[in-house]
């Protein structure tokens, strides 16, 4: 029996109560899992993994031998979120993304929030992701960040917290859609009467969001997705989204600025592009404006953008709102622009830039998770309680040398879900990345990427650090 | 998808199909040669070096191997990654092109090429641990290629991209049929003296089998005769691996892509291919033989190469931005 000996060990478990009985909303799932039998369940698990491999749903591992591909490990036991919980998440995300968009507009516009002293101006102006070149830009509908992927976690008490915002090129949504497909293919019975909200319409919403920002007067815009190419770790996702929206997947070398427009090289000459969903960072977007050594971008594209002849999603400059130090101020930002309290709280965060807070962090390094402001993918991180004295010493120096670049958060007891480990279930820590589309309308995908730390006891869920994923079920009632 | 197509993608689809076709042909050569060596007496058994001539990689082979033994030749043609035309290299290249064009091709097509790649890799792994690739392996390669072709045909719109893939496949196929015929003809020519021996028949039948033409040839001409075989593999308009049939269909795809009416040309590729088709329409097999089959086939290969280059220049090469259109400022809004 797979669940024999399963222990919740003082963590919030997404499937079981503290006393070990399935939560009311997970009872149907529990019954189904236990009724199919151990051997069959393991067969489903294998079938799912084989399908991923066969379908080439793989990612490239940076620093690994060229051409090495791995599947993003997938566990077939879904994670369930109730309609009530989701309603709070949905509202909270709408509020947060709305406020962040106003904030970015303000930062590249009047800078009221800085003038009023609600946020220290130095902090913004010294951010690595602050783009001088974006000052004065006015994207359509005041929308800067059209696609957001916000990371949420649950603590011991079962409460949701925002762990970080990803406003540049958040990835992972293709795995959400693909995981659901694989689940339906390998384990169709499990969906009966489960009232799971569908996720398959995401590409349609994304396409509409992109079409909506087309330059004025363009009724049927040519939309393209700009990828760094097949060696990028998210190439699968780029191809997947382009395919499901029926738009072009382009690389920088396919595009050229001509007569004040962005054009792509086709077999019949040059064709105009109106909207670009770019999946390369600001830094690489335009060698004329940003990094001159970039081979991935398009020379002169920022001039066309400023002239309103091409739309970019997300807009250049949005990175300012996903600086991890700025994150600490998001509750203030929400209050400042909307006059509301945040529906989804932040994880308590210490900003090392502040003298008193830094002192506290340095004295308690073994209790905190320390993160560099501009790193992602689990890099540039210290997990205090699991760290060695040597690692702490290294971070101490790094923080003292560049306090602006670090924040610290208490280690949370992230919630856990059962995953299949060989012949039984074990609890593993998870987070959740829901996706929000913002523009003429706001759309929150009911679900999101549930990432699982596959190493026992690990709190790091990133795919680049050996994490896996699960299908996320948002219940409709 | 709009009415335009990225040059880079068109290039990928063209080469994706070409590489799969290449792998299939190499598998055919080896397959047939293996069968043949089982049937023939000692003196004929070690006929492995002509296979290297068939693919045109003699120099590369000589760099890495001392002797054209069966084992060396098969390894070179099948799994050697130093040989860009080996089955493994070709399938890896086809898959890489498919991966780049993944958003354009259908899921079914992608899955098929992916499966093909992993099966070939598995073959390479078992070869690395000492197992020679079996007859079954080569049949699997041929089947996987057919499945790929069928999937492409049945799931993808027959649009510009599809025609580019067809173009790549047919040009590769015409080239390979001409090479098989060329090398085999020379190899078999001396044995014309021994007409009527069972081996003569067997060897000519092998030429036909190399191109899957055996049954269709039998239906058309019944008796094995070198001239008839040349006629069938060069000039037949119904058999899908005959050179004439390949170039005529390639020409049709080229004109569908460009929109230029048949009988005229809008770019050097159409001019090249159109001229080749026209000549093949009117030439007769006795003229070919009396003028020298080798010279004739050599000329076809050169012209197919030129056509390939012309296709590249017309559709795939980075077109320079027209000088008058450049606008460095681009801020006149």
PDB file of N, CA, C and O in Angstrom, chain A residues 46 49 71 82 94 124 134 141 156 188 212 215 220 249 358 369 412 435 462 471:
ATOM      1  N   UNK A  46       4.988   5.668 -15.112  1.00  0.00           N
ATOM      2  CA  UNK A  46       5.961   5.389 -16.164  1.00  0.00           C
ATOM      3  C   UNK A  46       5.451   5.828 -17.526  1.00  0.00           C
ATOM      4  O   UNK A  46       6.197   6.400 -18.319  1.00  0.00           O
ATOM      5  N   UNK A  49       5.906   9.510 -17.955  1.00  0.00           N
ATOM      6  CA  UNK A  49       7.290   9.905 -18.217  1.00  0.00           C
ATOM      7  C   UNK A  49       7.714   9.553 -19.642  1.00  0.00           C
ATOM      8  O   UNK A  49       8.392  10.324 -20.313  1.00  0.00           O
ATOM      9  N   UNK A  71      13.902  15.445 -19.345  1.00  0.00           N
ATOM     10  CA  UNK A  71      12.509  15.802 -19.156  1.00  0.00           C
ATOM     11  C   UNK A  71      12.404  16.488 -17.806  1.00  0.00           C
ATOM     12  O   UNK A  71      13.210  16.264 -16.914  1.00  0.00           O
ATOM     13  N   UNK A  82      -8.818  24.447  -3.635  1.00  0.00           N
ATOM     14  CA  UNK A  82     -10.281  24.558  -3.596  1.00  0.00           C
ATOM     15  C   UNK A  82     -10.739  25.865  -4.241  1.00  0.00           C
ATOM     16  O   UNK A  82      -9.953  26.805  -4.406  1.00  0.00           O
ATOM     17  N   UNK A  94      -4.776  39.743  -9.128  1.00  0.00           N
ATOM     18  CA  UNK A  94      -5.278  40.871  -9.924  1.00  0.00           C
ATOM     19  C   UNK A  94      -4.852  42.190  -9.296  1.00  0.00           C
ATOM     20  O   UNK A  94      -4.366  43.102  -9.972  1.00  0.00           O
ATOM     21  N   UNK A 124      15.518  52.519  -6.350  1.00  0.00           N
ATOM     22  CA  UNK A 124      15.029  52.271  -7.709  1.00  0.00           C
ATOM     23  C   UNK A 124      16.110  52.631  -8.722  1.00  0.00           C
ATOM     24  O   UNK A 124      16.392  51.862  -9.642  1.00  0.00           O
ATOM     25  N   UNK A 134      13.958  53.740 -20.957  1.00  0.00           N
ATOM     26  CA  UNK A 134      12.501  53.586 -21.005  1.00  0.00           C
ATOM     27  C   UNK A 134      11.760  54.794 -20.442  1.00  0.00           C
ATOM     28  O   UNK A 134      10.525  54.842 -20.473  1.00  0.00           O
ATOM     29  N   UNK A 141      -2.573  51.310 -23.238  1.00  0.00           N
ATOM     30  CA  UNK A 141      -3.391  51.000 -22.038  1.00  0.00           C
ATOM     31  C   UNK A 141      -2.592  51.056 -20.742  1.00  0.00           C
ATOM     32  O   UNK A 141      -3.008  50.518 -19.724  1.00  0.00           O
ATOM     33  N   UNK A 156       3.426  26.774   7.192  1.00  0.00           N
ATOM     34  CA  UNK A 156       2.918  25.767   8.134  1.00  0.00           C
ATOM     35  C   UNK A 156       1.430  25.914   8.436  1.00  0.00           C
ATOM     36  O   UNK A 156       0.695  24.938   8.540  1.00  0.00           O
ATOM     37  N   UNK A 188      -7.148   8.976 -17.497  1.00  0.00           N
ATOM     38  CA  UNK A 188      -8.398   9.681 -17.776  1.00  0.00           C
ATOM     39  C   UNK A 188      -9.457   9.499 -16.689  1.00  0.00           C
ATOM     40  O   UNK A 188     -10.211  10.429 -16.387  1.00  0.00           O
ATOM     41  N   UNK A 212      -4.160  42.726 -28.792  1.00  0.00           N
ATOM     42  CA  UNK A 212      -4.725  43.971 -28.263  1.00  0.00           C
ATOM     43  C   UNK A 212      -3.716  45.111 -28.182  1.00  0.00           C
ATOM     44  O   UNK A 212      -4.099  46.269 -28.111  1.00  0.00           O
ATOM     45  N   UNK A 215       0.090  48.102 -32.712  1.00  0.00           N
ATOM     46  CA  UNK A 215       0.135  49.539 -32.993  1.00  0.00           C
ATOM     47  C   UNK A 215      -1.194  50.010 -33.576  1.00  0.00           C
ATOM     48  O   UNK A 215      -1.896  49.245 -34.255  1.00  0.00           O
ATOM     49  N   UNK A 220      -5.387  43.416 -38.351  1.00  0.00           N
ATOM     50  CA  UNK A 220      -4.988  42.027 -38.119  1.00  0.00           C
ATOM     51  C   UNK A 220      -3.467  41.949 -38.039  1.00  0.00           C
ATOM     52  O   UNK A 220      -2.785  41.737 -39.038  1.00  0.00           O
ATOM     53  N   UNK A 249       7.528  31.911 -34.827  1.00  0.00           N
ATOM     54  CA  UNK A 249       8.587  31.820 -33.828  1.00  0.00           C
ATOM     55  C   UNK A 249       9.851  32.341 -34.501  1.00  0.00           C
ATOM     56  O   UNK A 249      10.327  31.745 -35.461  1.00  0.00           O
ATOM     57  N   UNK A 358      20.098  44.954   7.897  1.00  0.00           N
ATOM     58  CA  UNK A 358      21.287  44.196   7.510  1.00  0.00           C
ATOM     59  C   UNK A 358      21.969  43.597   8.738  1.00  0.00           C
ATOM     60  O   UNK A 358      22.377  42.445   8.760  1.00  0.00           O
ATOM     61  N   UNK A 369      16.849  32.672   4.589  1.00  0.00           N
ATOM     62  CA  UNK A 369      17.174  32.407   3.193  1.00  0.00           C
ATOM     63  C   UNK A 369      17.604  33.749   2.609  1.00  0.00           C
ATOM     64  O   UNK A 369      16.857  34.729   2.689  1.00  0.00           O
ATOM     65  N   UNK A 412      10.663  29.288   5.402  1.00  0.00           N
ATOM     66  CA  UNK A 412       9.287  28.864   5.653  1.00  0.00           C
ATOM     67  C   UNK A 412       9.236  27.351   5.655  1.00  0.00           C
ATOM     68  O   UNK A 412      10.052  26.687   5.020  1.00  0.00           O
ATOM     69  N   UNK A 435      -0.308  32.197 -13.474  1.00  0.00           N
ATOM     70  CA  UNK A 435       0.012  33.143 -14.547  1.00  0.00           C
ATOM     71  C   UNK A 435      -1.114  34.149 -14.738  1.00  0.00           C
ATOM     72  O   UNK A 435      -2.289  33.788 -14.722  1.00  0.00           O
ATOM     73  N   UNK A 462      13.287  24.763  -8.193  1.00  0.00           N
ATOM     74  CA  UNK A 462      13.572  25.148  -9.572  1.00  0.00           C
ATOM     75  C   UNK A 462      13.965  23.965 -10.434  1.00  0.00           C
ATOM     76  O   UNK A 462      14.677  23.076  -9.997  1.00  0.00           O
ATOM     77  N   UNK A 471       0.444  18.265 -11.939  1.00  0.00           N
ATOM     78  CA  UNK A 471      -0.744  18.936 -12.445  1.00  0.00           C
ATOM     79  C   UNK A 471      -1.408  19.653 -11.265  1.00  0.00           C
ATOM     80  O   UNK A 471      -1.453  19.134 -10.150  1.00  0.00           O
TER      81      UNK A 471
END
